[in-house]
Short mmCIF file of C-alpha atoms and ligand atoms in Angstrom, two decimals:
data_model
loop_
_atom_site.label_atom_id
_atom_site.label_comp_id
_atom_site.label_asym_id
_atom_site.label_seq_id
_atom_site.Cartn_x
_atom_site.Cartn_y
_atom_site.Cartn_z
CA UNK A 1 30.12 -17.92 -13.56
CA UNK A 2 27.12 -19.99 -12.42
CA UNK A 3 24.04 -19.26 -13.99
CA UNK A 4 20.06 -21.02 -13.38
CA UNK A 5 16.91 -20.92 -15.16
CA UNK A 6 13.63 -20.62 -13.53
CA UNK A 7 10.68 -19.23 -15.31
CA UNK A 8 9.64 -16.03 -13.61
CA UNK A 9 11.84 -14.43 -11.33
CA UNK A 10 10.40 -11.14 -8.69
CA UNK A 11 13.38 -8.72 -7.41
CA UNK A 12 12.83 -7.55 -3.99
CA UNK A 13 11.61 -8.86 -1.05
CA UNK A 14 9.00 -6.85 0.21
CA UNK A 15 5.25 -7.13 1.18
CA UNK A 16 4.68 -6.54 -3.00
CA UNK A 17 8.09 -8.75 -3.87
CA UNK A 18 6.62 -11.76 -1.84
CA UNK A 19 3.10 -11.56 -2.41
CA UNK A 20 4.29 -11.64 -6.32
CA UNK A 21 6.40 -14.77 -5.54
CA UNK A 22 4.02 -16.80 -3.59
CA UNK A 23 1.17 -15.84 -6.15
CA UNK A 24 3.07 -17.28 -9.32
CA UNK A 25 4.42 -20.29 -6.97
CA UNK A 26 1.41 -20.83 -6.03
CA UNK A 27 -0.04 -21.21 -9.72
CA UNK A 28 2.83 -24.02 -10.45
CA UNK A 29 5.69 -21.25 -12.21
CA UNK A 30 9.27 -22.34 -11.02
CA UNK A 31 9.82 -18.57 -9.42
CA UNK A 32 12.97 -17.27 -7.81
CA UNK A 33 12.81 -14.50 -5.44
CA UNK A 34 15.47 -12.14 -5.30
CA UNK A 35 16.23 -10.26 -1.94
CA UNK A 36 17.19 -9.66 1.62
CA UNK A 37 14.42 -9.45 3.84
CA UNK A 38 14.01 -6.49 5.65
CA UNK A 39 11.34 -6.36 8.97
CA UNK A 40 12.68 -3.60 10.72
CA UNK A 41 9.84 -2.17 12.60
CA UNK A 42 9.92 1.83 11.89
CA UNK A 43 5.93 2.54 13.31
CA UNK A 44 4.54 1.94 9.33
CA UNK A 45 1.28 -0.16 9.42
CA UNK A 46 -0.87 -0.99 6.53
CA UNK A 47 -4.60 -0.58 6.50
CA UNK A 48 -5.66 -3.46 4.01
CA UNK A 49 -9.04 -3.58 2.04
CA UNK A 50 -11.35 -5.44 1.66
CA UNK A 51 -9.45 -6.76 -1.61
CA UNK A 52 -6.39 -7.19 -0.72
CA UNK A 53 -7.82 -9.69 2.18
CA UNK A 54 -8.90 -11.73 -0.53
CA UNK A 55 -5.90 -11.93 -2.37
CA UNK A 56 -4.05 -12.86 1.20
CA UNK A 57 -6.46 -15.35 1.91
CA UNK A 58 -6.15 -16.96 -1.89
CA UNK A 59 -2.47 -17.03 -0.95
CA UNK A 60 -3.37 -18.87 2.10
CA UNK A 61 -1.52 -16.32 4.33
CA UNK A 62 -4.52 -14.16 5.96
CA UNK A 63 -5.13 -16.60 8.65
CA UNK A 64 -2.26 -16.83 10.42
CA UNK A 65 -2.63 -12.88 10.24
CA UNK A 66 -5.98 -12.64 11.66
CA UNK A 67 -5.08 -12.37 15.39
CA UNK A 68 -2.33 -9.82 14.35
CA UNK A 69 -4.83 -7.28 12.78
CA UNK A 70 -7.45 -5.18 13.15
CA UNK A 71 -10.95 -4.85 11.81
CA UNK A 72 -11.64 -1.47 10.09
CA UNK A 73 -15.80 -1.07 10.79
CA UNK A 74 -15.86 2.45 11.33
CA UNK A 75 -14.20 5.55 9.41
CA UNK A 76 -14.89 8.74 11.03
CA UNK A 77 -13.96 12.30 9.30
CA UNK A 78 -13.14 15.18 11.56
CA UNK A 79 -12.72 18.83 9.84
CA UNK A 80 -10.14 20.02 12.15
CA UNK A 81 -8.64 22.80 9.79
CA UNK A 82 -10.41 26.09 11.24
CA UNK A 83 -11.85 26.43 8.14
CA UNK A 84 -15.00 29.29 7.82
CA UNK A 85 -16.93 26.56 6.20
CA UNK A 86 -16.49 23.30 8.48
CA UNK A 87 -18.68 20.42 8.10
CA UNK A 88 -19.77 18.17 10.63
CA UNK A 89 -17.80 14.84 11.60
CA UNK A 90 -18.38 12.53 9.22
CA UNK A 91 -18.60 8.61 10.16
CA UNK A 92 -18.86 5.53 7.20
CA UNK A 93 -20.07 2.14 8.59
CA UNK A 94 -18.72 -1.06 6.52
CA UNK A 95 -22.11 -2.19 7.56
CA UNK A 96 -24.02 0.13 5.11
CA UNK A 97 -22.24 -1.40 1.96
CA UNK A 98 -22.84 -4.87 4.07
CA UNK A 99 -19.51 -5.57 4.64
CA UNK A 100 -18.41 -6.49 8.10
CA UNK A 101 -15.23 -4.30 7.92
CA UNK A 102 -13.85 -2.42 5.02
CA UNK A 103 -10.78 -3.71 5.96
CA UNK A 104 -7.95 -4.59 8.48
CA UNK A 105 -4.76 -2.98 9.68
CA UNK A 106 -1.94 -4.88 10.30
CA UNK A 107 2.23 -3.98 11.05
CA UNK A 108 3.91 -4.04 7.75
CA UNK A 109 6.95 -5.77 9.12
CA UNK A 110 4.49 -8.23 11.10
CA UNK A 111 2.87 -9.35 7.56
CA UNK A 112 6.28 -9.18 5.60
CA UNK A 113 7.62 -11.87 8.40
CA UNK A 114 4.25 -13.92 7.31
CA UNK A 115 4.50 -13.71 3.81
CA UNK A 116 8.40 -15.00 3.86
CA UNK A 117 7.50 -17.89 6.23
CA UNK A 118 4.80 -19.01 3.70
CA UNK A 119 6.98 -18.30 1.04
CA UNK A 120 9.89 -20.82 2.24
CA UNK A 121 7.34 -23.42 2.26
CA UNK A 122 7.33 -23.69 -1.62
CA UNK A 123 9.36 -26.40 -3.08
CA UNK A 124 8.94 -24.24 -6.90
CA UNK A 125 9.95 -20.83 -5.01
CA UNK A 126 13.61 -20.32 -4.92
CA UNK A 127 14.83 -17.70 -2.36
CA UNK A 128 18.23 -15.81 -2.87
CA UNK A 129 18.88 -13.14 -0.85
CA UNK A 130 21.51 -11.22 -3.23
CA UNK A 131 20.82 -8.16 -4.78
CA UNK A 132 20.14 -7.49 -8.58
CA UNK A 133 23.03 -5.55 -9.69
CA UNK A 134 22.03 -5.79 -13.77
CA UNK A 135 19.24 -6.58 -16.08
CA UNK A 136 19.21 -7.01 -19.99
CA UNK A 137 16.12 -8.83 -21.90
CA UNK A 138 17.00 -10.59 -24.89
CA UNK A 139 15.11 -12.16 -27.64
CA UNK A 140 13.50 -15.25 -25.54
CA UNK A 141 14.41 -14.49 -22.10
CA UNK A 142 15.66 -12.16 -19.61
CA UNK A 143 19.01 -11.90 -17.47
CA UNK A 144 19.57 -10.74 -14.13
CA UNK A 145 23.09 -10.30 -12.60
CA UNK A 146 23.48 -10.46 -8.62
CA UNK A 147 25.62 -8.82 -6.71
CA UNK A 148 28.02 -12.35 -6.52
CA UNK A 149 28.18 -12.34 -9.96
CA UNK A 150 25.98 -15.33 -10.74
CA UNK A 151 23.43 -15.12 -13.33
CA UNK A 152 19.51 -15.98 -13.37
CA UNK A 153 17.78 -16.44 -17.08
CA UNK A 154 13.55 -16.16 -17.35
CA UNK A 155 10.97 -15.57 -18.92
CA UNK A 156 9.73 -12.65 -17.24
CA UNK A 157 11.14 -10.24 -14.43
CA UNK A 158 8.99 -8.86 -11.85
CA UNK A 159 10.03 -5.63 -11.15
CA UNK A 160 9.16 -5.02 -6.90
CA UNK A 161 12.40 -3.40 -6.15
CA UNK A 162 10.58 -0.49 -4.27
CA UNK A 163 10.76 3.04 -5.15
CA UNK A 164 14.48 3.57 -6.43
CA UNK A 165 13.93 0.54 -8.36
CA UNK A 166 17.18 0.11 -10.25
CA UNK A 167 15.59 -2.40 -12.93
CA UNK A 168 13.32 0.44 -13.80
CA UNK A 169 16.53 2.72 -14.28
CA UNK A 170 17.78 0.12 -16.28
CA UNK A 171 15.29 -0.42 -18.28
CA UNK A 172 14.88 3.46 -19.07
CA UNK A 173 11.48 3.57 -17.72
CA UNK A 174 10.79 7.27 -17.29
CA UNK A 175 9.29 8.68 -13.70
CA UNK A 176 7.57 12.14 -12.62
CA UNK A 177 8.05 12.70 -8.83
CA UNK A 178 6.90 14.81 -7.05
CA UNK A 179 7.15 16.40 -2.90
CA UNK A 180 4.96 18.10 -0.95
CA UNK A 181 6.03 20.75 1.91
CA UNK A 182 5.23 17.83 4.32
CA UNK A 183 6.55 15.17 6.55
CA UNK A 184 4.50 12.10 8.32
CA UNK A 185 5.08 10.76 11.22
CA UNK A 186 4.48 7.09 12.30
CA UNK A 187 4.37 5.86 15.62
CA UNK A 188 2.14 3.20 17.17
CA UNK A 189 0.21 4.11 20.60
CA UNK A 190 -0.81 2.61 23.48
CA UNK A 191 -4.18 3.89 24.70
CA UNK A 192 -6.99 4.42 27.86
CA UNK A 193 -10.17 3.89 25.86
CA UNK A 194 -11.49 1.48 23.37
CA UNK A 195 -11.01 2.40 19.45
CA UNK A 196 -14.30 1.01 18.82
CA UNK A 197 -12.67 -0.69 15.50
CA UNK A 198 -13.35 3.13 14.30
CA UNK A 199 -10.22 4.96 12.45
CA UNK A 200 -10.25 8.75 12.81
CA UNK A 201 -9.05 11.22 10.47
CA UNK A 202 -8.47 14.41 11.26
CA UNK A 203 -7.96 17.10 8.29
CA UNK A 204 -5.83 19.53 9.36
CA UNK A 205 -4.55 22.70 8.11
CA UNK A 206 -0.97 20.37 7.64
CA UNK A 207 -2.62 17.30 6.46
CA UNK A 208 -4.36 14.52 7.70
CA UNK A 209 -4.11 13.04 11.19
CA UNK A 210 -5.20 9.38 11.04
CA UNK A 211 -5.48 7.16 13.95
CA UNK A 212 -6.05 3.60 13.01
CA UNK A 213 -6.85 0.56 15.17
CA UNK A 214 -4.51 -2.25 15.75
CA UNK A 215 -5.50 -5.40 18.33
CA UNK A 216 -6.76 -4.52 21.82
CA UNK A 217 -6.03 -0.47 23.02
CA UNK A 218 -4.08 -0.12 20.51
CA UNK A 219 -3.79 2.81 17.41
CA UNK A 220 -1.10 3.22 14.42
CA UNK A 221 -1.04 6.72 13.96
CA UNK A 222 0.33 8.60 10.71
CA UNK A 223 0.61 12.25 11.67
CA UNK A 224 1.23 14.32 8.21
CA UNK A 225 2.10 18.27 9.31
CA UNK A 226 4.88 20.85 8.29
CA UNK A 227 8.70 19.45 7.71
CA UNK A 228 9.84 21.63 10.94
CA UNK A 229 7.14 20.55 13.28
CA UNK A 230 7.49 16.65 11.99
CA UNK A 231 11.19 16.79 13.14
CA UNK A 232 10.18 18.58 16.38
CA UNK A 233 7.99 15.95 17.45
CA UNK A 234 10.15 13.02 16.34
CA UNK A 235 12.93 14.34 18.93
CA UNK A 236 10.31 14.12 21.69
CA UNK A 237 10.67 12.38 24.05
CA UNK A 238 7.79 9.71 24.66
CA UNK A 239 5.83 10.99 26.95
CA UNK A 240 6.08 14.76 25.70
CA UNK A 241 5.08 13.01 22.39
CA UNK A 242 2.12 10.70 23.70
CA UNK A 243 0.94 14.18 25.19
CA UNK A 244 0.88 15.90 22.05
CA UNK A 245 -0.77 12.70 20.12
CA UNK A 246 -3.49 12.68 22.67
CA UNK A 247 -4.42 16.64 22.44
CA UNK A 248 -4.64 16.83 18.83
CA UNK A 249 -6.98 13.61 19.07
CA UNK A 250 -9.05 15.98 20.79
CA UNK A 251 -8.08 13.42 23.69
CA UNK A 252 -10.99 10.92 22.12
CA UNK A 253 -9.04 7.72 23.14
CA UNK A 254 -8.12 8.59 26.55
CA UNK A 255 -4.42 9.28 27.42
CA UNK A 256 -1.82 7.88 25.12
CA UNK A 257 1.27 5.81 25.53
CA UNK A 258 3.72 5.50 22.67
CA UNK A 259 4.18 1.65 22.20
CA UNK A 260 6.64 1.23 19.23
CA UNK A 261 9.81 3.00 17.29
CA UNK A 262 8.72 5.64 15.17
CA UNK A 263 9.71 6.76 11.51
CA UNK A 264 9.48 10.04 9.47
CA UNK A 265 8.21 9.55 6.30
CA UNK A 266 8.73 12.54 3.32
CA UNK A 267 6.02 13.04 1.82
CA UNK A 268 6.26 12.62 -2.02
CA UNK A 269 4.60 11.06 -4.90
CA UNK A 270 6.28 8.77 -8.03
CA UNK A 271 4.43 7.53 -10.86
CA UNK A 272 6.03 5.81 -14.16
CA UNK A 273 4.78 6.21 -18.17
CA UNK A 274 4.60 2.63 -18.59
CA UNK A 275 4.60 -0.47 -16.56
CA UNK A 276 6.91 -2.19 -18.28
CA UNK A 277 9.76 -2.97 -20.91
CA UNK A 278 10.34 -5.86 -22.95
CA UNK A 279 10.32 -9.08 -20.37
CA UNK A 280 10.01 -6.67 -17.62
CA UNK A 281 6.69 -5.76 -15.27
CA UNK A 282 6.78 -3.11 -12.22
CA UNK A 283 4.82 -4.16 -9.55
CA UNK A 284 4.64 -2.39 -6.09
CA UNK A 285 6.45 0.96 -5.18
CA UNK A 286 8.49 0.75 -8.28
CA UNK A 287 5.46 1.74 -10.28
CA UNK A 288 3.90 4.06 -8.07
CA UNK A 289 4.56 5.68 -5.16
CA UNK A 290 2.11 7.46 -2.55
CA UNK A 291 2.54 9.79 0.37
CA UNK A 292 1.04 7.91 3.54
CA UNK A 293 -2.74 8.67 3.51
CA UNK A 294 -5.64 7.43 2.20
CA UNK A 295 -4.35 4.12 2.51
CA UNK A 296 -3.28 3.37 -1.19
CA UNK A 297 0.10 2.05 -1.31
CA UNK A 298 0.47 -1.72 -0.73
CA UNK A 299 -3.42 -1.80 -2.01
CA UNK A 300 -2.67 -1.17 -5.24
CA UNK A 301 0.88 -2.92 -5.08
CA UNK A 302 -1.50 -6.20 -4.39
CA UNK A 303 -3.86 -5.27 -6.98
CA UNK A 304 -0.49 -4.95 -9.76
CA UNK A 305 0.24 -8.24 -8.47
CA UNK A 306 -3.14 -9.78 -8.70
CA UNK A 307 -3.15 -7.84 -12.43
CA UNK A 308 -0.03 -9.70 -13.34
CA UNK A 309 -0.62 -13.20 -12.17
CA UNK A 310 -4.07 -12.87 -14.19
CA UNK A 311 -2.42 -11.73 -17.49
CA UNK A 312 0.27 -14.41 -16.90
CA UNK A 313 -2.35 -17.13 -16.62
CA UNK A 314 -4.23 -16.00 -19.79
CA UNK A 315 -1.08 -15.45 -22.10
CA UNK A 316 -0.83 -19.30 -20.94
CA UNK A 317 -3.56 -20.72 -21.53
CA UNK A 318 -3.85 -18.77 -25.20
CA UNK A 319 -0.32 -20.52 -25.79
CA UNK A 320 1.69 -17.53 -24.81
CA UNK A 321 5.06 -17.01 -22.80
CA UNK A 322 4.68 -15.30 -19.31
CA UNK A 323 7.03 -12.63 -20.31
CA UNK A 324 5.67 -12.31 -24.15
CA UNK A 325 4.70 -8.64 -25.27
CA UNK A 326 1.24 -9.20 -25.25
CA UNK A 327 1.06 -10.03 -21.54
CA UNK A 328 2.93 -7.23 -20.17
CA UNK A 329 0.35 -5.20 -22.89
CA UNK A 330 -2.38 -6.88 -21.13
CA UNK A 331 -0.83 -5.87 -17.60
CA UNK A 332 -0.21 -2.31 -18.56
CA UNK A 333 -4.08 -2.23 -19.80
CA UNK A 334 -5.67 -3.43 -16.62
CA UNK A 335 -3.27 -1.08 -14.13
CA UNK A 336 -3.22 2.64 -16.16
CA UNK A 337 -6.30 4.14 -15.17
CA UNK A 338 -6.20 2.54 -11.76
CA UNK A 339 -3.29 4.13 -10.21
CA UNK A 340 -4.47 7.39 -12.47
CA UNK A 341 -7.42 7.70 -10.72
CA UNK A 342 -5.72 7.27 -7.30
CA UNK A 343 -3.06 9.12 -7.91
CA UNK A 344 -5.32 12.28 -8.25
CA UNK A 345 -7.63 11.70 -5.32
CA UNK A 346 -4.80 11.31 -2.88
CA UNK A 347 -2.72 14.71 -4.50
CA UNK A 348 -6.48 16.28 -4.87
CA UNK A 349 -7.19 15.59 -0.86
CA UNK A 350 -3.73 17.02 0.19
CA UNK A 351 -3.50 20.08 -1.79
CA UNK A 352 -7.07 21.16 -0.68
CA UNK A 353 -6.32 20.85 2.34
CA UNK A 354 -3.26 22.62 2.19
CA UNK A 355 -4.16 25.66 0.38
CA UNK A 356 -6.36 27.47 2.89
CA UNK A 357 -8.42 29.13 0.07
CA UNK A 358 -12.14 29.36 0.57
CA UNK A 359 -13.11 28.08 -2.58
CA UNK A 360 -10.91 24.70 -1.86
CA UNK A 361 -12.33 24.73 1.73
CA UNK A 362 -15.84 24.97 0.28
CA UNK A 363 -15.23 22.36 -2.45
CA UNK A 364 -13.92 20.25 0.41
CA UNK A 365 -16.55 20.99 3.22
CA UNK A 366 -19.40 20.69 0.58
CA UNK A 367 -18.24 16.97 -0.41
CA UNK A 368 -18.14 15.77 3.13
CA UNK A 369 -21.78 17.20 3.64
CA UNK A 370 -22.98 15.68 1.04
CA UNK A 371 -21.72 12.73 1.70
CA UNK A 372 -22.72 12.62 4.98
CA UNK A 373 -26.55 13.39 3.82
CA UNK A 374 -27.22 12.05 0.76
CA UNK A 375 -27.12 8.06 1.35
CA UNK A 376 -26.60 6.42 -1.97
CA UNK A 377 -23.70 8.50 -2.69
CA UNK A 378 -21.55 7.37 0.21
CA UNK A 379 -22.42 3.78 -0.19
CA UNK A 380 -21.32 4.41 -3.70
CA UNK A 381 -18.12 6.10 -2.65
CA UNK A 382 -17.57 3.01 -0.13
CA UNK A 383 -18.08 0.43 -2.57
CA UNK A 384 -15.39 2.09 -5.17
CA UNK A 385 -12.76 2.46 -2.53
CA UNK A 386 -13.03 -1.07 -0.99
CA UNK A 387 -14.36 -2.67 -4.07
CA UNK A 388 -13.19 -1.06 -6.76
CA UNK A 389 -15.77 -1.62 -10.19
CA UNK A 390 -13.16 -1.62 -12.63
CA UNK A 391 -12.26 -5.34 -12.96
CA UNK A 392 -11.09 -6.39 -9.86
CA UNK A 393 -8.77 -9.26 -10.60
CA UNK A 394 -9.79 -12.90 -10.42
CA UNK A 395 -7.42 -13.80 -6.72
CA UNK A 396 -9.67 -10.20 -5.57
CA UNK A 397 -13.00 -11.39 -6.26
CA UNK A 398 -12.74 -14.94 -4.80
CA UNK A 399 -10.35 -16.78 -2.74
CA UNK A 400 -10.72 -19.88 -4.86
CA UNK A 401 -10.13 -18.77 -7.97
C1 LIG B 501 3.79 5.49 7.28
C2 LIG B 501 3.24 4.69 6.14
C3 LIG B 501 1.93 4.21 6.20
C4 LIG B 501 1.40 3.48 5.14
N1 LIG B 501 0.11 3.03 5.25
C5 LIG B 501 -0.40 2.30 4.24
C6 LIG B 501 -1.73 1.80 4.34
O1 LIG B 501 -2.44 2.01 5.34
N2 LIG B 501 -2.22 1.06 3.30
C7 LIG B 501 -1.48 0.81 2.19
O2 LIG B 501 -1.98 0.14 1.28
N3 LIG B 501 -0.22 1.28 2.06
C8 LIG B 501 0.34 2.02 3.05
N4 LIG B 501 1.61 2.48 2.95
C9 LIG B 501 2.38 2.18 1.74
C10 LIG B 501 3.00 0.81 1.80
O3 LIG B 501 3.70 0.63 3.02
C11 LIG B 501 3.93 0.61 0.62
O4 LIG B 501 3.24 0.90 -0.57
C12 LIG B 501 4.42 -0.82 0.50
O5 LIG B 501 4.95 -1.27 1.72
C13 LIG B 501 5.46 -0.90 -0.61
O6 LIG B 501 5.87 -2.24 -0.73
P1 LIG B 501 6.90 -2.64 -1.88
O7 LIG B 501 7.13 -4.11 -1.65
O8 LIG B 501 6.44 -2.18 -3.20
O9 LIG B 501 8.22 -1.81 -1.56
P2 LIG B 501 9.31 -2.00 -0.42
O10 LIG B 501 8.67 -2.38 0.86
O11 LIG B 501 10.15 -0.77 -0.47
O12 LIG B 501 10.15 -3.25 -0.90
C14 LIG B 501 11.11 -3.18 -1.92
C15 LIG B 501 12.14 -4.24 -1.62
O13 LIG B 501 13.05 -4.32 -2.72
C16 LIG B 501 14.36 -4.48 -2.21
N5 LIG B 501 15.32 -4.10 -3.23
C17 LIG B 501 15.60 -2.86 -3.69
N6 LIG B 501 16.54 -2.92 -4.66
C18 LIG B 501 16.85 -4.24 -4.82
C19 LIG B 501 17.75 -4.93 -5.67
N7 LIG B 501 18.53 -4.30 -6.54
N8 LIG B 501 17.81 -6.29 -5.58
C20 LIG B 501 17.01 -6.97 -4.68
N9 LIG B 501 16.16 -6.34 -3.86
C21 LIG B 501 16.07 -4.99 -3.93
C22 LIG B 501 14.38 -3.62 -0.95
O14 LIG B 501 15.43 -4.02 -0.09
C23 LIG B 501 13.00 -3.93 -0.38
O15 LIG B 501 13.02 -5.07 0.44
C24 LIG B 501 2.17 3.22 3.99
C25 LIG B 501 3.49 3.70 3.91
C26 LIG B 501 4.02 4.42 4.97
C27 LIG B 501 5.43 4.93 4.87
#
């Protein structure tokens, strides 16, 4: 049985998996990425902050991405749920917080493609695209078993094996999850009239309806409503379904034109009671998982990554391992409250809008007014959700870091 040494090694080849990999290759760590590579295209795209931009570009991957995305400038709010107490549309300008966009959308499988053509340009980033069938840590290192039966010893394991992350089961990390009585739908559309770099949201009785720009006439939709009307629409045909996109956009692009497969995402929540286990960090979807709105996901999967590559580099340069306890401490400090935090706006957003009781409605409606009216408050709220104050880590605040 064969079996290599490399210092850190990431499992799972996603946008989190690769962005891991390329950041510790990038700092000089002989890193070994475990993984296929998967770009189907299934209608997901990601709307990426103002952050996360600066991590891509400190991983020298943003501009080849540039002409692929879209610049977020606008965010407009549209109460669409009936509701007695309805406030009017709300719209947030990146210019107010004077930023020229709060952030750009982009096709998942278009930036995962990106990210694994930089990362094959690493001479310290060794790609194999088996699967991790075991993990055990032992006193000074870790071991991972693929699925041909070789063997890979580090330092540390990063954990960015997705949602059913099996090194999490392995390492007996616990999980709560949790489902909503909702389905989303993702499709990308073809359009008459210009977005206006503006992404609408639409708060519906069944969730959010959130059309988001990509290049040219062009809109990523994620369309969250009941289970039984999610499936109904996913078995329309294209037209009949580019009808039904354009009337509940109160036809505000123009006619529609479905320009992309689509996916049906359930929508359901994961979060974990630690980030870690002895030589082991979760990163990505395997620490936390998010139902499709409010554009948290791969966010905070950059900003685990950005976490971990910081508390990496200080264990080193205070004469620690990479994988040492006090690093994946460190890591575990600097992501809790985070993801927390997020975790209950995003659940806090849904369920008001779900309940239909006054009281939630008013809650709602008065929080939109006032942020519509009173002007340091929504700057504030802009800043925290592009630029978040709690120590944004060092590849977030500057691309040269
Ligand atoms: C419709 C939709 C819209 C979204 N919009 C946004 C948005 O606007 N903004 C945002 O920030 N986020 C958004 N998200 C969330 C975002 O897409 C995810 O958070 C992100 O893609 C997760 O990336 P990941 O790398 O952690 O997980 P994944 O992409 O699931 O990658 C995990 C990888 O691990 C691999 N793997 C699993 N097990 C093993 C193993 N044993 N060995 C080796 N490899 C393994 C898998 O094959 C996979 O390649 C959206 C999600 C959806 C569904």
């Amino acid at each position: 049985m064969s079996r290599k040494s490399y210092s850190i090694a990431v499992v799972g080849a996603g946008a989190v998996g690769l962005s891991a990999a390329l950041a510790f290759a990038r700092d000089g760590f002989e890193t070994v990425l475990i993984g296929r590579l998967d770009t189907r295209r299934d209608g997901r795209t990601v709307a990426l902050l103002n952050g996360s931009i600066r991590f891509l570009e400190a991983l020298g991957v943003w501009p080849s991405l540039i002409p692929e995305a879209a610049p977020l400038q606008t965010m407009r709010i549209v109460d669409d749920t009936g509701s007695l107490f309805r406030p009017p549309p709300v719209s947030f300008s990146a210019r107010e917080i004077d930023l020229d966009a709060f952030g750009w959308n982009i096709e998942n499988a278009t930036l995962v493609e990106e990210l694994a053509e930089s990362a094959r340009a690493y001479e310290n980033l060794t790609i194999l695209t088996e699967q991790a069938t075991d993990f055990r840590a032992e006193a000074d290192r870790a071991v991972i078993v693929l699925a041909d039966g070789s063997e890979v010893e580090v330092n540390l394991v990063v954990a960015a094996d997705g949602r059913n992350s099996r090194l999490r089961q392995i390492a007996g990390i616990e999980t709560q999850t949790w489902s909503y009585p909702q389905t989303a739908l993702a499709v990308l559309l073809a359009h008459d009239r210009e977005h206006r770099e503006t992404s609408t949201e639409f708060h519906t009785r069944n969730g959010p309806f959130t059309l988001v720009p990509l290049p040219g006439k062009r809109s990523s939709l994620v369309w969250v409503t009941s289970q039984k009307r999610a499936e109904q629409l996913s078995k329309l045909d294209d037209q009949a379904l580019a009808l039904a996109v354009e009337r509940q956009a109160q036809s505000h692009l123009g006619a529609m034109r479905v320009d992309g497969p689509r996916g049906l995402v359930p929508m359901s929540g994961l979060s974990v009671n630690r980030y870690g286990a002895p030589r082991l960090a979760l990163v990505g979807e395997a620490a936390h998982v998010f139902p499709p709105i409010g554009a948290q996901g791969l966010n905070l999967g950059f900003r685990d990554v950005a976490s971990l590559r910081d508390a990496v580099v200080d264990a080193l340069d205070n004469g620690r391992e990479p994988g040492s306890s006090e690093t994946l401490r460190q890591y575990q400090l600097s992501r809790d409250l985070d993801v927390r935090l997020r975790t209950a706006a995003i659940d806090g957003l849904n369920r008001t809008l779900l309940t239909g009781l006054l009281p939630a409605d008013l809650a709602r409606g008065a929080g939109l007014l006032a942020l519509s009216r009173i002007g340091f408050l929504r700057r504030a709220v802009m800043r925290e959700g592009v630029l978040p104050h709690m120590g944004a880590p060092r590849l977030m605040q500057d691309a040269s870091a």
